[in-house]
Amino acid sequence: MHHQDIAVDVVVDIYTRILRIRRFEEEVARLFRQGQLPGFVHLYIGEEAVAAGVCAALTDEDTIISTHRGHGHVIAKGGDIKRMMAELFGKSTGYCKGKGGSMHIADFDIGMLGAIGIVGGGIPIAVGAGLSAWYTNSDRVSVCFFGDGAANEGSFHESLNLASALTLPVVFVCENNQYGEFTPAAKAMNIEHIADRAVGYGIPGVVANGVDALEMYRVASAAVRRARGGGGPTLIEAKTHRRGSHAEGEEAFLGGQTYRDEAETAAAQAKDPLLLLHTYVGENNILPQNQLEALDAQITIAVQEAVDAARNSPEPAVETVFEDLWL
Amino acid sequence: MPRKTYVAAIQEALAEEMRRDPRVFLIGEDVRIGVFPSTRGLHAEFGDKRVIDTPISELAVAGAGIGAAVTGLRPIVDLMFGTFLYLAFDQIANQAGAMRYMYGGQTKAPLVFMVQNGAGSSAGHHHSQAVHQFFMNMPQIKVILPSTPYDGKGLLKSAIRDDNPVLFLHSLALGGKRGDVPADEYLIPIGAADIKRAGNDVTICAVGPTVYTALSAAKTLAARGVEAEVIDLRSLSPWDKATVLESVAKTGRFVAVDESFPVCSAASEWCATVAEAAFHHLRAPVQRVANKDVPMPFSPVLEKAVLPSVADVIEAVNKTLV
Ligand SMILES: Cc1ncc(C[n+]2csc(CCOP(=O)(O)OP(=O)(O)O)c2C)c(N)n1
Ligand SMILES: [Mg+2]
């Protein structure tokens, strides 16, 4: 990795975001295995470099939209892990007061416009956020995260075209982890690079190494600059991989069947975005080992505090089913 | 009689119909692996051509099913969750749901849309809605929602053989339920209700998971000397008005229990029909028990509070008894 031009504090910032996502999700995986979390949980482990690199290129005013695999996006945008954890437990102190859950976390105060459980459901909304920035002459940029699978939904195609036709400040970030559930992307589309689809909409399409957080930062920064400057949308395809299951507990869905071979999984795991950046940080003397360890310890404690707080929080009161309905 | 789970019975219906008719095939996202076990194992027997995995493109997949149906095949389009039907709404509502009529009877679209319907797994609004009521509203689509393994198998086989578009809804909440499923072939006609429990005091009409809610309520009521007749409609469109009206003629009281948003719910339709056609038999106003009128919340506590409960049914029955 050759990123010596990226400032040290930016590297540390990105590293911190990745580590926070990783430690949070490792804990979520444990909690799910112990049967402590209701509903479906989709983990982002292995893909953290995308959210961390992209969100580091954004201002607090810029907005993002996320997917069913959304914890990483919320954390990378600066979300509060306490309120996230409480939401995963379905507690009243969660981001959505227990009404949203893992697939529907939002924090409108930090420009996180929501995680969406419908594949491709967020892409048009991101265009709308870009539309409102353009309409109000704001220099806000709208970023949309979605998967390779989502790139086969009609919403993807309509949205890219619409954003292009109206020259809106939107950055489309396709997280190509090479699978949609159990179907390889290679079987769901006849092209190697989803970024090539950009040609059809007359916008730039960029392929990026999605496990290299600093490359993600660099590519995203360019796309954000272009969008902010009135140049219109960009499609970024981040080549990445998911470390684990499509959804936690997927063994139950699979019933003994497999869909990716061990060699492939092992090769993917070797490309760990956290490890990669950790090595970079060490080799370039960006932070001394003891400070890295202190950071890790601090994040681990914060995650544990979030779990304790979530456990000790009250269930939502039954009457709250009627709240937050009308204004 | 062999005992089977609800999902196993559905899987058996798919396998039997695919063996019987080479025009029948299954298409959808991850139907090979089977996100729901109901399609699991079919690929091993029927191969790539008849168990087709698709990209995540509900509109195109639904429309492709329609196109294949009007050109002579009998597709089963699996769109996984009921809420994903919203992405295919144009193809279902504007096309499948009208084309025979619109083209003056020249064509037919014999296909089955298959999805899981309703809540029960705390998956939040995008994965927990019951959607049957939207499709009941369409004049040219049959809608079925079985509550038992026996009904699941018999109704799905009828749906596959039906020459009209049929929406076959199954319920994750009932997936593990076991029941008797005969080894010999049988069909259950679409549009025929099943009286689950006879009673003279009140008619409770339900479908899918709410059948069990109604039966639990009936048990509690019986201990108080109130005998409820519980009807499992099984088919929502067309539905068995005759059986319901006959029951109401006997009991004079009607309670509809339905897991859907309450406005324009299935329960609304049942109640309107009973009020219209059995007004003179009624001794009390009809009662609707549906979801609370809110989106589906994630928290298990809130989800439970939104869904029709046994207590809700008893309360509704009590209102008919005063
Ligand atoms: C409209 C819709 N169709 C299907 C699903 C079921 N589903 C949930 S996640 C998923 C795979 C999505 O793949 P991708 O977009 O690549 O995201 P990834 O899970 O790989 O992050 C599918 C098919 C859904 N939630 N919404
Ligand atoms: Mg994917």
XYZ file of C-alpha atoms and ligand atoms in Angstrom:
676
model
C 0.000 0.000 0.000
C 1.394 3.386 -0.986
C -0.590 6.028 0.840
C 2.144 8.178 2.336
C 0.347 11.270 1.043
C -2.614 10.617 3.329
C -2.230 12.561 6.566
C -1.416 10.654 9.717
C -4.482 11.842 11.621
C -6.716 10.662 8.763
C -5.106 7.222 8.889
C -5.613 7.021 12.636
C -9.199 8.166 12.238
C -9.929 5.479 9.630
C -8.164 2.845 11.695
C -10.281 3.773 14.715
C -13.505 3.517 12.722
C -12.567 0.048 11.451
C -11.575 -1.177 14.876
C -14.792 0.127 16.408
C -16.879 -1.699 13.799
C -14.869 -4.902 14.229
C -15.061 -5.047 18.010
C -18.741 -4.123 18.004
C -19.615 -6.837 15.530
C -17.471 -9.523 17.123
C -19.530 -8.926 20.244
C -22.773 -8.970 18.257
C -21.788 -12.346 16.789
C -21.208 -13.711 20.292
C -24.508 -12.355 21.556
C -26.382 -13.820 18.610
C -24.819 -17.247 19.149
C -25.923 -17.084 22.766
C -29.473 -16.446 21.606
C -29.569 -12.970 23.131
C -30.565 -11.047 20.016
C -33.940 -11.326 18.292
C -34.450 -11.197 14.533
C -31.897 -11.375 11.731
C -28.330 -10.084 12.028
C -26.038 -9.497 9.031
C -22.413 -8.771 9.873
C -20.019 -6.511 8.002
C -16.797 -8.158 9.178
C -14.300 -8.176 6.292
C -15.937 -5.170 4.624
C -15.137 -2.458 7.190
C -12.622 -0.682 4.971
C -15.401 0.463 2.655
C -17.546 2.278 5.206
C -14.527 3.587 7.135
C -12.691 4.888 4.072
C -15.772 6.437 2.499
C -17.157 8.034 5.656
C -13.750 9.532 6.481
C -14.082 11.431 3.209
C -17.407 12.977 4.306
C -18.346 15.943 6.429
C -20.861 15.670 9.251
C -23.466 17.305 6.992
C -23.081 14.742 4.213
C -25.597 11.934 4.350
C -25.439 8.172 3.927
C -27.996 5.432 3.339
C -27.390 1.857 4.322
C -28.555 -1.715 3.898
C -29.518 -4.827 5.862
C -25.748 -5.139 6.557
C -25.645 -1.717 8.120
C -23.847 -1.686 11.487
C -20.544 -0.694 9.885
C -22.052 2.252 8.052
C -23.641 3.643 11.212
C -20.428 3.323 13.221
C -18.276 4.725 10.422
C -20.537 7.797 10.193
C -20.066 8.372 13.904
C -23.024 6.509 15.377
C -23.344 5.828 19.092
C -22.644 2.152 19.784
C -24.685 2.281 22.993
C -27.854 3.220 21.178
C -27.025 0.729 18.427
C -26.542 -2.147 20.827
C -29.748 -1.292 22.660
C -31.572 -1.314 19.335
C -30.202 -4.764 18.509
C -31.633 -5.954 21.826
C -34.955 -4.327 20.918
C -34.790 -2.054 23.961
C -36.492 1.281 24.538
C -33.113 3.047 24.732
C -32.170 1.975 21.205
C -31.831 4.339 18.267
C -35.357 3.501 17.089
C -36.825 2.736 20.531
C -36.849 -0.961 19.640
C -38.996 -0.470 16.564
C -36.260 -0.866 13.979
C -33.753 -3.525 14.975
C -30.503 -4.503 13.296
C -31.764 -3.887 9.764
C -33.304 -0.467 10.427
C -30.904 1.655 12.437
C -30.905 5.370 11.647
C -29.339 8.480 13.165
C -30.655 11.519 11.349
C -28.588 13.840 13.557
C -25.359 12.588 12.008
C -26.700 12.286 8.470
C -27.294 8.560 8.692
C -30.635 8.412 6.896
C -31.353 4.812 7.705
C -30.577 1.182 7.109
C -33.006 -0.537 4.802
C -33.935 -4.223 4.778
C -35.246 -4.217 1.243
C -32.393 -4.900 -1.164
C -31.909 -1.807 -3.344
C -34.517 0.078 -1.335
C -32.146 2.842 -0.288
C -30.708 3.761 -3.665
C -33.572 5.993 -4.852
C -33.748 7.673 -1.445
C -30.080 8.593 -1.733
C -30.896 10.240 -5.055
C -33.549 12.229 -3.225
C -31.048 13.367 -0.613
C -28.854 14.529 -3.480
C -31.840 16.248 -5.055
C -32.498 18.203 -1.888
C -28.853 19.275 -1.646
C -29.022 20.544 -5.234
C -32.417 22.196 -4.644
C -31.216 24.117 -1.594
C -27.835 25.007 -3.100
C -26.221 23.109 -0.261
C -22.837 21.547 -0.855
C -23.979 18.415 0.940
C -23.192 15.118 -0.746
C -25.369 12.017 -0.572
C -23.701 8.618 -0.338
C -25.463 5.335 -0.876
C -24.090 1.967 0.199
C -25.529 -1.173 -1.390
C -24.425 -4.667 -2.382
C -23.547 -6.413 -5.617
C -26.903 -8.135 -5.430
C -28.706 -4.802 -5.220
C -27.091 -3.758 -8.494
C -29.506 -6.156 -10.188
C -32.599 -4.441 -8.850
C -34.500 -2.034 -11.036
C -34.027 0.634 -8.373
C -30.266 0.663 -9.019
C -30.660 1.300 -12.733
C -33.401 3.877 -12.425
C -31.568 5.713 -9.669
C -28.217 5.968 -11.426
C -29.894 7.244 -14.534
C -31.996 9.751 -12.617
C -29.028 11.081 -10.649
C -27.032 11.356 -13.854
C -29.817 13.037 -15.814
C -30.242 15.658 -13.076
C -26.482 15.911 -12.323
C -27.035 15.296 -8.611
C -24.363 15.132 -5.905
C -24.613 11.424 -5.190
C -21.880 8.852 -4.671
C -23.060 5.291 -5.252
C -20.890 2.828 -3.355
C -21.428 -0.761 -4.414
C -19.954 -3.173 -1.902
C -19.187 -6.137 -4.084
C -18.630 -8.914 -1.585
C -19.226 -11.361 -4.422
C -22.365 -12.907 -3.013
C -26.006 -12.093 -2.635
C -27.086 -14.508 0.063
C -25.898 -17.857 -1.326
C -25.692 -16.859 -4.981
C -22.296 -15.819 -6.370
C -22.336 -12.473 -8.151
C -20.712 -14.244 -11.097
C -23.921 -16.250 -11.548
C -26.207 -13.268 -11.160
C -24.543 -11.067 -13.787
C -22.478 -11.507 -16.900
C -19.937 -8.779 -16.272
C -16.850 -8.746 -14.124
C -17.099 -5.176 -12.922
C -20.346 -3.609 -11.777
C -18.553 -0.275 -12.206
C -18.768 -0.868 -15.974
C -22.500 -0.270 -15.751
C -21.737 3.397 -15.127
C -21.053 3.771 -18.840
C -24.706 3.110 -19.538
C -25.666 6.079 -17.394
C -22.937 8.434 -18.547
C -21.185 8.711 -15.212
C -17.721 7.645 -14.033
C -17.404 4.082 -12.766
C -14.431 3.269 -10.563
C -13.200 -0.105 -9.364
C -11.526 0.077 -5.968
C -9.797 -2.373 -3.686
C -12.421 -2.580 -0.973
C -10.172 -4.118 1.647
C -7.744 -1.211 1.455
C -9.351 1.493 3.575
C -6.941 4.172 2.455
C -7.630 3.451 -1.196
C -11.332 3.646 -0.419
C -10.693 7.006 1.212
C -8.788 8.247 -1.813
C -11.376 7.077 -4.361
C -14.291 8.334 -2.271
C -12.628 11.710 -1.749
C -12.354 12.192 -5.500
C -15.990 11.215 -6.079
C -17.169 13.450 -3.228
C -15.136 16.364 -4.577
C -16.663 15.875 -7.994
C -20.199 15.680 -6.584
C -19.684 18.727 -4.357
C -18.324 20.677 -7.274
C -21.449 20.061 -9.334
C -19.899 17.320 -11.477
C -22.652 14.801 -10.728
C -22.699 11.226 -9.522
C -20.013 8.539 -9.481
C -20.380 4.786 -9.158
C -17.665 3.228 -7.001
C -17.385 -0.531 -6.918
C -15.498 -1.737 -3.853
C -14.209 -5.266 -4.341
C -14.509 -6.890 -0.971
C -15.677 -10.042 0.766
C -17.721 -10.961 3.744
C -15.858 -12.934 6.333
C -18.725 -14.952 7.702
C -22.303 -15.891 7.071
C -24.830 -14.000 4.974
C -26.848 -13.791 8.171
C -25.760 -15.049 11.561
C -26.957 -18.583 12.140
C -27.072 -19.265 8.414
C -26.215 -22.926 9.128
C -29.882 -23.334 9.986
C -30.858 -22.053 6.530
C -28.267 -24.199 4.805
C -29.170 -27.493 6.444
C -25.729 -28.937 5.696
C -25.434 -27.481 2.205
C -22.454 -25.313 1.232
C -22.142 -22.518 -1.296
C -18.510 -21.423 -1.218
C -15.453 -23.582 -0.946
C -13.031 -23.383 1.921
C -10.076 -22.304 -0.209
C -12.019 -19.273 -1.424
C -13.102 -18.347 2.078
C -9.568 -18.758 3.408
C -8.126 -16.607 0.615
C -10.696 -13.925 1.347
C -9.998 -14.037 5.073
C -6.315 -13.503 4.444
C -7.251 -10.097 3.062
C -8.373 -8.633 6.349
C -8.880 -4.859 6.128
C -8.084 -4.406 9.804
C -4.885 -6.409 9.612
C -3.840 -4.621 6.430
C -4.200 -1.207 7.977
C -2.704 -2.376 11.247
C 0.398 -3.451 9.358
C 0.509 -0.161 7.480
C 0.183 1.817 10.690
C 2.992 -0.207 12.280
C 5.344 -0.124 9.321
C 4.957 3.615 8.882
C 5.286 4.363 12.585
C 1.938 6.086 12.594
C 1.042 5.001 16.111
C 3.253 3.130 18.570
C 2.186 -0.371 19.572
C 1.202 0.656 23.108
C -1.144 3.328 21.784
C -2.719 0.859 19.381
C -3.301 -1.505 22.260
C -4.729 1.258 24.395
C -7.128 2.201 21.604
C -8.243 -1.395 21.251
C -8.760 -1.739 24.993
C -10.738 1.478 25.108
C -13.035 0.351 22.272
C -13.465 -3.100 23.785
C -14.536 -1.541 27.079
C -16.949 0.799 25.309
C -18.543 -2.168 23.531
C -18.871 -4.029 26.816
C -20.466 -0.992 28.405
C -22.884 -0.812 25.498
C -23.867 -4.444 26.054
C -24.335 -3.939 29.787
C -26.389 -0.812 29.205
C -28.532 -2.595 26.609
C -29.139 -5.544 28.917
C -30.122 -3.260 31.763
C -32.407 -1.102 29.658
C -36.161 -1.527 29.890
C -38.191 -3.226 27.183
C -40.316 -0.722 25.283
C -43.676 -0.164 26.963
C -46.521 -1.785 25.068
C -48.310 1.568 24.689
C -45.402 2.827 22.582
C -46.668 0.802 19.612
C -48.927 3.792 18.916
C -46.192 6.405 19.299
C -44.210 7.992 16.466
C -47.031 7.406 14.018
C -48.542 10.809 13.224
C -47.435 14.391 13.670
C -50.760 -41.485 8.440
C -47.272 -39.962 8.126
C -46.730 -36.809 10.190
C -44.927 -34.018 8.404
C -43.938 -30.441 9.091
C -45.664 -27.597 7.290
C -42.554 -26.836 5.207
C -42.011 -30.522 4.381
C -45.599 -30.779 3.151
C -45.082 -27.771 0.890
C -41.831 -29.242 -0.417
C -43.652 -32.498 -1.153
C -46.361 -30.702 -3.127
C -43.729 -28.934 -5.236
C -41.843 -32.176 -5.907
C -44.966 -34.160 -6.788
C -46.291 -31.528 -9.175
C -42.895 -31.113 -10.849
C -42.757 -34.891 -11.348
C -46.279 -34.940 -12.746
C -45.994 -32.056 -15.198
C -42.770 -31.147 -17.032
C -44.110 -27.651 -17.664
C -43.950 -26.875 -13.958
C -40.711 -25.241 -12.826
C -39.477 -23.204 -9.895
C -37.770 -19.836 -10.247
C -36.533 -17.335 -7.643
C -33.644 -16.122 -5.497
C -31.705 -18.942 -3.863
C -34.366 -21.556 -4.495
C -31.624 -24.169 -5.005
C -30.252 -23.847 -1.492
C -33.690 -22.897 -0.273
C -33.819 -19.844 1.974
C -36.985 -21.487 3.195
C -36.633 -25.263 3.454
C -39.728 -25.705 1.296
C -37.632 -25.562 -1.895
C -34.643 -27.434 -0.494
C -33.610 -30.622 -2.270
C -35.633 -29.936 -5.409
C -32.564 -28.963 -7.418
C -30.959 -32.336 -6.724
C -33.917 -34.070 -8.331
C -34.920 -31.638 -11.073
C -31.674 -29.903 -12.068
C -30.758 -26.447 -13.309
C -33.487 -26.112 -15.873
C -36.393 -26.637 -13.516
C -34.999 -25.051 -10.366
C -33.692 -21.694 -11.499
C -31.753 -19.319 -9.240
C -32.138 -15.702 -10.284
C -30.476 -12.366 -9.619
C -32.199 -10.179 -7.023
C -34.675 -8.690 -9.481
C -38.223 -9.272 -8.269
C -39.945 -7.245 -10.976
C -38.163 -9.080 -13.766
C -38.574 -12.492 -12.177
C -42.303 -12.017 -11.597
C -42.751 -10.708 -15.121
C -40.677 -13.538 -16.581
C -42.979 -15.951 -14.799
C -45.974 -14.297 -16.401
C -44.357 -14.351 -19.824
C -43.531 -18.025 -19.470
C -47.076 -18.755 -18.313
C -48.763 -17.064 -21.271
C -46.507 -19.031 -23.594
C -47.418 -22.420 -22.236
C -45.409 -23.111 -19.078
C -46.584 -23.353 -15.463
C -44.059 -21.418 -13.369
C -43.828 -21.262 -9.621
C -42.259 -17.909 -8.827
C -40.752 -17.848 -5.347
C -40.243 -14.260 -4.168
C -39.236 -15.228 -0.609
C -40.895 -12.637 1.652
C -44.353 -11.202 1.053
C -42.964 -7.681 1.267
C -40.770 -8.342 -1.774
C -43.979 -8.653 -3.810
C -44.178 -4.874 -3.523
C -41.201 -4.650 -5.885
C -43.097 -6.764 -8.411
C -46.403 -4.986 -7.911
C -46.760 -3.721 -11.462
C -46.321 -7.157 -12.982
C -48.779 -8.713 -10.555
C -51.428 -5.990 -10.350
C -51.344 -4.544 -13.838
C -50.348 -7.607 -15.811
C -51.030 -11.030 -14.260
C -53.983 -9.653 -12.370
C -55.831 -8.435 -15.456
C -54.444 -9.803 -18.664
C -56.944 -12.539 -19.412
C -59.779 -10.066 -18.929
C -58.042 -7.176 -20.638
C -57.291 -9.249 -23.730
C -60.843 -10.525 -23.939
C -60.169 -14.076 -22.806
C -57.478 -14.807 -25.385
C -54.823 -15.828 -22.882
C -54.306 -17.365 -19.499
C -51.527 -16.991 -16.938
C -51.322 -20.231 -14.969
C -48.619 -19.386 -12.479
C -48.088 -19.448 -8.744
C -46.393 -16.688 -6.761
C -45.070 -18.118 -3.521
C -43.966 -16.086 -0.483
C -43.833 -16.201 3.289
C -46.529 -14.012 4.826
C -46.655 -12.207 8.143
C -44.726 -11.772 11.369
C -43.354 -13.910 14.128
C -39.581 -13.718 13.812
C -38.971 -10.159 15.033
C -37.479 -9.135 11.734
C -38.866 -5.601 11.590
C -41.200 -3.888 9.168
C -39.494 -4.954 5.940
C -39.730 -8.669 6.671
C -42.768 -9.048 8.901
C -45.829 -7.712 7.142
C -48.767 -9.804 6.104
C -49.636 -8.792 2.560
C -52.595 -10.981 1.620
C -55.124 -8.167 1.877
C -53.511 -6.189 -0.962
C -53.920 -9.093 -3.333
C -57.463 -9.922 -2.202
C -58.219 -6.513 -3.583
C -57.279 -7.618 -7.096
C -60.070 -9.194 -9.104
C -58.104 -11.777 -11.052
C -55.709 -13.385 -8.591
C -56.473 -16.243 -6.257
C -54.992 -15.995 -2.775
C -54.460 -18.888 -0.383
C -52.908 -19.158 3.068
C -52.941 -22.630 4.624
C -52.626 -23.189 8.364
C -51.706 -26.893 8.455
C -49.300 -29.225 6.657
C -52.265 -31.119 5.196
C -53.832 -27.976 3.773
C -50.470 -26.649 2.625
C -49.843 -29.645 0.448
C -53.342 -30.044 -0.906
C -53.820 -26.371 -1.652
C -50.433 -25.848 -3.269
C -51.071 -28.768 -5.610
C -54.409 -27.233 -6.577
C -52.726 -23.862 -7.068
C -50.149 -25.320 -9.439
C -52.904 -27.026 -11.454
C -55.084 -23.922 -11.510
C -55.218 -22.058 -14.812
C -55.298 -18.657 -13.087
C -52.582 -16.706 -11.290
C -52.503 -17.838 -7.674
C -50.691 -16.251 -4.754
C -49.675 -19.043 -2.398
C -48.772 -17.654 1.021
C -47.010 -19.707 3.645
C -46.126 -18.756 7.170
C -42.707 -18.914 8.826
C -44.514 -18.909 12.139
C -46.100 -22.248 11.193
C -43.055 -23.744 9.440
C -42.265 -26.265 12.132
C -45.860 -27.288 12.860
C -46.493 -30.994 12.350
C -49.617 -32.675 11.134
C -50.955 -35.712 9.307
C -50.284 -35.751 5.588
C -51.660 -38.747 3.669
C -49.210 -40.682 1.527
C -51.787 -40.957 -1.263
C -52.387 -38.047 -3.562
C -55.113 -35.582 -2.626
C -56.117 -32.080 -3.611
C -57.913 -29.427 -1.603
C -60.138 -27.194 -3.682
C -59.290 -23.495 -3.626
C -62.147 -21.578 -2.053
C -63.264 -24.203 0.459
C -63.111 -23.400 4.172
C -62.528 -25.923 6.939
C -64.545 -25.895 10.152
C -61.926 -26.501 12.817
C -64.306 -26.550 15.743
C -68.072 -26.685 15.857
C -70.057 -24.405 18.164
C -73.427 -22.715 18.376
C -72.702 -19.444 20.154
C -70.347 -17.441 17.970
C -68.608 -17.831 14.608
C -64.886 -17.018 14.608
C -63.356 -16.777 11.173
C -59.551 -16.895 10.765
C -56.784 -17.783 8.335
C -53.151 -18.939 8.624
C -51.549 -18.390 12.040
C -54.641 -16.674 13.449
C -56.506 -19.984 13.238
C -54.477 -21.085 16.253
C -55.195 -17.823 18.052
C -58.902 -18.385 17.428
C -58.735 -22.010 18.612
C -56.970 -21.013 21.839
C -59.601 -18.383 22.461
C -62.343 -20.932 21.762
C -60.874 -23.256 24.368
C -60.904 -20.546 27.025
C -64.421 -19.525 26.048
C -65.625 -23.140 26.257
C -64.532 -23.279 29.879
C -67.014 -20.435 30.419
C -69.732 -22.274 28.530
C -69.428 -20.288 25.308
C -69.088 -22.596 22.301
C -67.349 -20.950 19.386
C -67.389 -22.277 15.866
C -63.911 -21.717 14.394
C -63.652 -21.561 10.626
C -60.289 -21.714 8.871
C -60.910 -20.021 5.549
C -57.719 -21.431 3.962
C -58.484 -19.500 0.770
C -58.794 -15.731 0.900
C -59.784 -15.132 -2.680
C -62.134 -16.643 -3.599
C -63.363 -17.353 -0.081
C -66.024 -19.668 1.230
C -68.884 -17.282 1.929
C -71.444 -20.084 2.038
C -69.783 -21.864 4.955
C -69.356 -18.627 6.880
C -72.918 -17.428 6.283
C -74.340 -20.804 7.222
C -72.412 -20.703 10.473
C -73.548 -17.153 11.249
C -77.158 -18.171 10.557
C -76.701 -20.679 13.371
C -74.705 -18.602 15.869
C -75.908 -15.067 15.192
C -72.501 -13.685 16.143
C -69.416 -13.035 14.060
C -65.784 -12.322 14.911
C -63.128 -12.019 12.188
C -59.507 -12.620 13.188
C -56.897 -11.580 10.694
C -53.195 -10.732 10.806
C -53.085 -7.687 8.572
C -53.216 -3.923 8.783
C -56.811 -3.426 9.932
C -58.028 -0.968 7.300
C -59.259 -2.900 4.261
C -58.043 -6.097 5.882
C -59.346 -9.548 5.073
C -61.373 -9.181 8.257
C -62.964 -6.017 6.841
C -64.154 -7.935 3.826
C -65.518 -10.848 5.841
C -67.346 -8.509 8.187
C -68.826 -6.472 5.349
C -70.121 -9.623 3.687
C -71.642 -10.968 6.884
C -73.245 -7.606 7.645
C -74.703 -7.457 4.146
C -75.868 -11.026 3.740
C -76.619 -12.184 7.274
C -77.872 -8.975 8.880
C -81.116 -10.522 10.036
C -79.347 -13.399 11.741
C -76.983 -11.161 13.692
C -77.682 -10.646 17.377
C -74.734 -8.297 17.845
C -72.500 -6.126 15.683
C -69.765 -7.978 13.800
C -66.264 -7.652 15.301
C -62.895 -7.280 13.635
C -59.659 -8.380 15.276
C -56.634 -7.405 13.211
C -53.179 -5.936 13.804
C -52.902 -2.638 15.585
C -52.932 0.015 12.887
C -49.177 0.620 12.852
C -46.132 -0.591 10.884
C -44.526 -3.787 12.183
C -42.130 -3.060 15.058
C -38.940 -5.067 15.651
C -38.936 -5.658 19.407
C -40.506 -9.032 20.277
C -42.549 -7.312 22.978
C -43.949 -4.757 20.550
C -44.433 -7.259 17.742
C -46.548 -9.377 20.044
C -48.549 -6.331 21.070
C -49.333 -5.478 17.454
C -50.500 -8.937 16.396
C -54.006 -10.250 17.152
C -53.883 -12.020 20.512
C -56.034 -14.606 22.238
C -57.130 -11.895 24.669
C -58.166 -9.653 21.751
C -60.328 -12.460 20.351
C -61.959 -13.160 23.699
C -62.664 -9.478 24.166
C -64.265 -9.300 20.723
C -66.395 -12.358 21.445
C -67.449 -10.798 24.749
C -68.657 -7.751 22.849
C -70.936 -9.954 20.746
C -72.380 -11.616 23.861
C -73.710 -8.522 25.640
C -36.119 -6.784 -2.377
C -35.456 -7.821 -1.597
N -35.231 -9.013 -2.188
C -34.626 -9.995 -1.499
C -34.228 -9.803 -0.219
C -33.586 -10.925 0.585
N -32.176 -10.647 0.742
C -31.703 -10.056 1.850
S -30.080 -9.748 1.746
C -30.002 -10.408 0.206
C -28.707 -10.441 -0.525
C -28.275 -9.086 -0.878
O -27.074 -9.170 -1.571
P -26.163 -7.910 -1.727
O -26.950 -6.781 -2.270
O -24.985 -8.348 -2.507
O -25.769 -7.525 -0.248
P -24.905 -8.387 0.789
O -25.863 -9.186 1.598
O -23.957 -9.224 0.048
O -24.237 -7.359 1.638
C -31.243 -10.866 -0.201
C -31.513 -11.507 -1.492
C -34.490 -8.549 0.370
N -34.169 -8.291 1.640
N -35.087 -7.577 -0.354
Mg -23.198 -9.068 -1.844
